[in-house]
PDB file of C-alpha atoms in Angstrom:
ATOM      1  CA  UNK A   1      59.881  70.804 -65.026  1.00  0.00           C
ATOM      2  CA  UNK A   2      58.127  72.024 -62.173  1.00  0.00           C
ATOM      3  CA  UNK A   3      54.657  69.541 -63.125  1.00  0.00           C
ATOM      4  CA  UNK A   4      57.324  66.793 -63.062  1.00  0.00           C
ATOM      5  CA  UNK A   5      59.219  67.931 -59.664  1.00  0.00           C
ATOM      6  CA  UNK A   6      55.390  68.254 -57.895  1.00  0.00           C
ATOM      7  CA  UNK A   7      54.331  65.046 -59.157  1.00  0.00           C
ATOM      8  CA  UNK A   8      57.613  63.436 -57.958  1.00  0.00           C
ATOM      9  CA  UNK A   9      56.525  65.057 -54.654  1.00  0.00           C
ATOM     10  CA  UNK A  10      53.012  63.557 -54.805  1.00  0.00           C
ATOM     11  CA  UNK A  11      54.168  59.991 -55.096  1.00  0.00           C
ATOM     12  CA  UNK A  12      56.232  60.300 -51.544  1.00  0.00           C
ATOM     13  CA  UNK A  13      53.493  62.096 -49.696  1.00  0.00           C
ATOM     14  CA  UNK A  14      50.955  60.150 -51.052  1.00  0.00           C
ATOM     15  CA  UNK A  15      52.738  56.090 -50.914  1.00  0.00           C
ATOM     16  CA  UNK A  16      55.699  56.378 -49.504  1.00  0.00           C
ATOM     17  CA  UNK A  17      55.643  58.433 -46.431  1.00  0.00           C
ATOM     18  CA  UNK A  18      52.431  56.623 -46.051  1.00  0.00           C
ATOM     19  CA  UNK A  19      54.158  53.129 -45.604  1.00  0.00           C
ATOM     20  CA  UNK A  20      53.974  52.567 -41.757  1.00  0.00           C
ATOM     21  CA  UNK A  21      52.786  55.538 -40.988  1.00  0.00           C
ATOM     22  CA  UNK A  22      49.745  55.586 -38.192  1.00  0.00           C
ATOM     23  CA  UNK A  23      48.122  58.766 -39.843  1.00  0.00           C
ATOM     24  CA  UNK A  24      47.046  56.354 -43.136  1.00  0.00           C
ATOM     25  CA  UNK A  25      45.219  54.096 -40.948  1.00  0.00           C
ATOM     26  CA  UNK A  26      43.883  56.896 -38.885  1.00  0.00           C
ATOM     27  CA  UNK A  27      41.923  58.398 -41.937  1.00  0.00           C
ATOM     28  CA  UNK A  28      40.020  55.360 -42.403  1.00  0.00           C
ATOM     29  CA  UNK A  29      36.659  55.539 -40.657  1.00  0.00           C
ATOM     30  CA  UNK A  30      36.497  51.432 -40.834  1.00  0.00           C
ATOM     31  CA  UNK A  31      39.794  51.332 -38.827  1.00  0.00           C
ATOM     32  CA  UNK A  32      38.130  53.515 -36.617  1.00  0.00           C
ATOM     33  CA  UNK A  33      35.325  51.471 -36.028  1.00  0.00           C
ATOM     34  CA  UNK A  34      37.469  47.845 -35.743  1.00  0.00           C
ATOM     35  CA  UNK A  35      39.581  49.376 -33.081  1.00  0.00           C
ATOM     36  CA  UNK A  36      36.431  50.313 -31.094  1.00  0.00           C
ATOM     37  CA  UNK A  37      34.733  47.012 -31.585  1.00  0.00           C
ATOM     38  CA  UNK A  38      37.763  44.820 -30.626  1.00  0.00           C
ATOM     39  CA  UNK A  39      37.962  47.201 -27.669  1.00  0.00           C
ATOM     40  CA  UNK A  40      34.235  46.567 -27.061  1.00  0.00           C
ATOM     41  CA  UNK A  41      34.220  43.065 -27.230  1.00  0.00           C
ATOM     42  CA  UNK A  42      37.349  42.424 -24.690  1.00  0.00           C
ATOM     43  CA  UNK A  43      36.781  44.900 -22.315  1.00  0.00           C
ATOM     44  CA  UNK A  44      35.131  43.069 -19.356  1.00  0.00           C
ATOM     45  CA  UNK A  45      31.929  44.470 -17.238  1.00  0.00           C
ATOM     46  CA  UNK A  46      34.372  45.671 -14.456  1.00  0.00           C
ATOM     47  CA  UNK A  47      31.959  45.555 -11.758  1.00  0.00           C
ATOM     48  CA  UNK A  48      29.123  47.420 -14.557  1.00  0.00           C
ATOM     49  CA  UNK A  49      25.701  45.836 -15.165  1.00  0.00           C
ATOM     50  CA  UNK A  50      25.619  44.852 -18.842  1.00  0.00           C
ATOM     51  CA  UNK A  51      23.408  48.256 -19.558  1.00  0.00           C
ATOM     52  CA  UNK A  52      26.211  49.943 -18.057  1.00  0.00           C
ATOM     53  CA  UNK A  53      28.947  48.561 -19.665  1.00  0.00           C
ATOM     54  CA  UNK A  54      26.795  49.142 -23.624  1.00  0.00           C
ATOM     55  CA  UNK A  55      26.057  52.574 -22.197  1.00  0.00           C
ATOM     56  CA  UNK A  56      29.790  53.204 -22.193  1.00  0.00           C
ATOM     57  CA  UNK A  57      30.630  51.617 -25.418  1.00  0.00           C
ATOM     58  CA  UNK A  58      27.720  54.140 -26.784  1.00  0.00           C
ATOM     59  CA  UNK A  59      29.698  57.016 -25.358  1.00  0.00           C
ATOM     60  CA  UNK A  60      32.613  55.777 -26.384  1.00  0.00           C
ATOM     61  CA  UNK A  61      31.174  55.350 -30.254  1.00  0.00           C
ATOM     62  CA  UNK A  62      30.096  58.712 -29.910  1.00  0.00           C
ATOM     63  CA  UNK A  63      33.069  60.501 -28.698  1.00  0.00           C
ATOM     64  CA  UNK A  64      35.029  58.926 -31.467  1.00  0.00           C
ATOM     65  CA  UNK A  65      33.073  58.894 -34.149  1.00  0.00           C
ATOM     66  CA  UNK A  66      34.348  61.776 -36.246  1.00  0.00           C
ATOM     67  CA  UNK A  67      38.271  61.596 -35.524  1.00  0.00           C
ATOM     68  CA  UNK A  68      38.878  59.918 -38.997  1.00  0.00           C
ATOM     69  CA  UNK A  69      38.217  63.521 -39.706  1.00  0.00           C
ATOM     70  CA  UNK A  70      40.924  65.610 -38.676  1.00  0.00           C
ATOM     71  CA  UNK A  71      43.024  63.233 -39.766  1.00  0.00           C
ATOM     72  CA  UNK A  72      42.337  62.922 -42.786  1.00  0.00           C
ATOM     73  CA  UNK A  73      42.678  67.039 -42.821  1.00  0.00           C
ATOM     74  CA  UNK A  74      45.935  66.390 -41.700  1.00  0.00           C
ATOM     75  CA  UNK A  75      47.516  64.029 -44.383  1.00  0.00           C
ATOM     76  CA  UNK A  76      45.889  66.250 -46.980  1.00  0.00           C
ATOM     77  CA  UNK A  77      47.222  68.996 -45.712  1.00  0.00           C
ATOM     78  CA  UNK A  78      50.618  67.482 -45.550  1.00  0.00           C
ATOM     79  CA  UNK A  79      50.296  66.438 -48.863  1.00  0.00           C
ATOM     80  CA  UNK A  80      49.061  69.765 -49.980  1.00  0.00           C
ATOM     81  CA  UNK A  81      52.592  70.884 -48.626  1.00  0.00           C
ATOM     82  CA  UNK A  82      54.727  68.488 -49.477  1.00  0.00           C
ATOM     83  CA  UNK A  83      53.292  68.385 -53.193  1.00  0.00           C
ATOM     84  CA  UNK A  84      53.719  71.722 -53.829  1.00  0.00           C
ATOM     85  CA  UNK A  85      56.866  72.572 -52.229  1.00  0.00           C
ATOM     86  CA  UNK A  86      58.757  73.256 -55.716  1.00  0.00           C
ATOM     87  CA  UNK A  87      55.933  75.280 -56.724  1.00  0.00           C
ATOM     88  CA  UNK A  88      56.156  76.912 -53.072  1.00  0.00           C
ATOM     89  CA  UNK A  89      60.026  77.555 -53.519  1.00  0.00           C
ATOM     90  CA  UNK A  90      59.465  79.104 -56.760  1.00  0.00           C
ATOM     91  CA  UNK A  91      57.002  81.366 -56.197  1.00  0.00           C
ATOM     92  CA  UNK A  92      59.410  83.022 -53.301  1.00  0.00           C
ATOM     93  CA  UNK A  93      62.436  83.004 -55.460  1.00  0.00           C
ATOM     94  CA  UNK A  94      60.808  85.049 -57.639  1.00  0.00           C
ATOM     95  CA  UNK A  95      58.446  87.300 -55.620  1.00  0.00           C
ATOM     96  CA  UNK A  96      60.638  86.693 -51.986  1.00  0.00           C
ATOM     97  CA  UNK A  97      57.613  86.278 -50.310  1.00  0.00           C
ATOM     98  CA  UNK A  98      53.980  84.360 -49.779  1.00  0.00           C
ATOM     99  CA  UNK A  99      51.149  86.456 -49.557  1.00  0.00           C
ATOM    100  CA  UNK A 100      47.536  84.923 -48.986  1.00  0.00           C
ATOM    101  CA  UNK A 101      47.238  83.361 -52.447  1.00  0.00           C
ATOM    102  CA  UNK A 102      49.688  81.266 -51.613  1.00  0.00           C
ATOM    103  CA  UNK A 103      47.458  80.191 -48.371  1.00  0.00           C
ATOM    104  CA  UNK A 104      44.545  80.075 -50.341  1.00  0.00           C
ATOM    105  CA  UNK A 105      46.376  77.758 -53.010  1.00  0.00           C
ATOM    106  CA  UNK A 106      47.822  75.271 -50.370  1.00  0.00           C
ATOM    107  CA  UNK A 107      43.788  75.436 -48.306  1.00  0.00           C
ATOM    108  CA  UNK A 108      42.193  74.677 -51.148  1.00  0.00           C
ATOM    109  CA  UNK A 109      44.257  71.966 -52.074  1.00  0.00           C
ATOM    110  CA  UNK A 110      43.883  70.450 -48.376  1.00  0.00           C
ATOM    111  CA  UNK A 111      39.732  70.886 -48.647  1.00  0.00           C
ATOM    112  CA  UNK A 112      40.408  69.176 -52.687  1.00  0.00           C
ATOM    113  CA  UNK A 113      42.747  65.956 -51.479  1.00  0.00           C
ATOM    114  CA  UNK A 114      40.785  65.563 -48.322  1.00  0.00           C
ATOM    115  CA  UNK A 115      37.549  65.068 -50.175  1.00  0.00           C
ATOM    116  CA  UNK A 116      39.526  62.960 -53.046  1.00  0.00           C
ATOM    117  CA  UNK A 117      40.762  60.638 -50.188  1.00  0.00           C
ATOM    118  CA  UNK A 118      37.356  60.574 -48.356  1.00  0.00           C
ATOM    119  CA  UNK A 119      35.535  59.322 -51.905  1.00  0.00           C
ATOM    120  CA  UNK A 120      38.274  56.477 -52.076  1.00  0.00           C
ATOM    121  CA  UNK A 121      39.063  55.621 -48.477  1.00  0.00           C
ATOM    122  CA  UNK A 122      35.165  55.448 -46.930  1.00  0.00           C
ATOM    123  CA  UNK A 123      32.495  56.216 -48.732  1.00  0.00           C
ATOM    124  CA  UNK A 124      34.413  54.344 -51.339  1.00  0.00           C
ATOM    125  CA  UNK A 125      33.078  55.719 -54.553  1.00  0.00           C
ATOM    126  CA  UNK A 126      36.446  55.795 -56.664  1.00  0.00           C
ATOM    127  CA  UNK A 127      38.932  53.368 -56.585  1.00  0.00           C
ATOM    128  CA  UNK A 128      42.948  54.309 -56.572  1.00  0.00           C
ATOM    129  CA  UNK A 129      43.174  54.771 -60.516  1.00  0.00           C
ATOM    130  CA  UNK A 130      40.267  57.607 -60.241  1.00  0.00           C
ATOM    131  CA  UNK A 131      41.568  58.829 -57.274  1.00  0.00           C
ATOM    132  CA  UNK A 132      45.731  59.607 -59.121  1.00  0.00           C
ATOM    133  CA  UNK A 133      44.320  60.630 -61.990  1.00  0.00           C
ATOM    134  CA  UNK A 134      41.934  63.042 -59.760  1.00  0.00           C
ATOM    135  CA  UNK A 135      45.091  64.024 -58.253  1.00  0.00           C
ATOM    136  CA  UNK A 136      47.031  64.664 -61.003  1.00  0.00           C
ATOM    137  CA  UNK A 137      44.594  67.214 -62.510  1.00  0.00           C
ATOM    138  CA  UNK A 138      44.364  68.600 -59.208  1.00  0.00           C
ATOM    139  CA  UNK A 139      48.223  69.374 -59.361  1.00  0.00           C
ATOM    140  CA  UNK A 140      48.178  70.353 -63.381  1.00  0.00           C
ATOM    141  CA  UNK A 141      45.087  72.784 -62.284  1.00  0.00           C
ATOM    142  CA  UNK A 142      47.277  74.286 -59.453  1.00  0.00           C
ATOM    143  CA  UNK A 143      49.982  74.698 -61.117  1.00  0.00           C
ATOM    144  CA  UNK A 144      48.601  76.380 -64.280  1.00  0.00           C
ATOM    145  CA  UNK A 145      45.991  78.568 -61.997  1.00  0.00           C
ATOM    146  CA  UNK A 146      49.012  79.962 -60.221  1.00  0.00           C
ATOM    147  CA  UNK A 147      51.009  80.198 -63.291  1.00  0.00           C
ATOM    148  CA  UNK A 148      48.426  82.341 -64.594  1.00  0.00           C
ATOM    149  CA  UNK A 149      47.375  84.858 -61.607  1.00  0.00           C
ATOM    150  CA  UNK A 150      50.875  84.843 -60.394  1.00  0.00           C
ATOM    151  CA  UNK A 151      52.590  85.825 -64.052  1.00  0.00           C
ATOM    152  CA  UNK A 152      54.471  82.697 -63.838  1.00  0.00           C
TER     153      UNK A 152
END
């Protein structure tokens, strides 16, 4: 019950609270990039020599080049949350508290989902098939792991 109540959970944190949502397009390093190049190509020289004007748009590349990051670290850990929340509620109904296991469980998952989403989203290495079923081992594995070191 509680493999079928998680996976329930993954499908709305991974598709549907993704559906207009600004953080799916955020983790996408080539949305990223077109946002920068259509702001490259109609901002004007604003009084700048052309030099000046590419010097900025370097910066600018620069300063932005990693933010894909972070939130990408973001919707994984949200997912990590929201996918786990029945095994979350469980675990303090029966021990009425979360100790650093717990923490452990839900970091791991973030670091796990963030570098599932990574593969499939820009370096583009897996496609979406690879990337459920990577997902759905990822919540069996949980989900026993805890079961076992938690006498669940």
């Amino acid at each position: 019950m509680i493999y079928w109540l998680c996976f329930l959970c993954h499908v709305f944190a991974d598709f549907w609270f993704q559906i207009g949502c600004h953080l799916n397009d955020f983790k996408r390093k080539l949305w990223w990039d077109a946002q920068l190049e259509s702001m490259e190509f109609h901002e004007t020289l604003n009084g700048r020599t052309i030099e000046e004007k590419e010097a900025d748009d370097r910066a600018r590349r620069k300063k932005y080049k990693n933010d894909y990051h972070i939130a990408m670290l973001l919707h994984a850990f949200s997912w990590s949350i929201i996918t786990f929340l029945p095994l979350l509620i469980v675990y303090y109904g029966k021990f009425g508290k979360y100790d650093w296991g717990m923490t452990v469980v839900i970091c791991i998952n973030t670091m796990i989902h963030s570098w599932i989403d990574h593969a499939k989203c820009n370096t583009q290495t897996i496609n979406l098939l690879t990337d459920q079923i990577l997902h759905y081992v990822q919540i069996v594995a949980t989900i026993l792991i805890v079961a076992v070191f938690c006498g669940g």
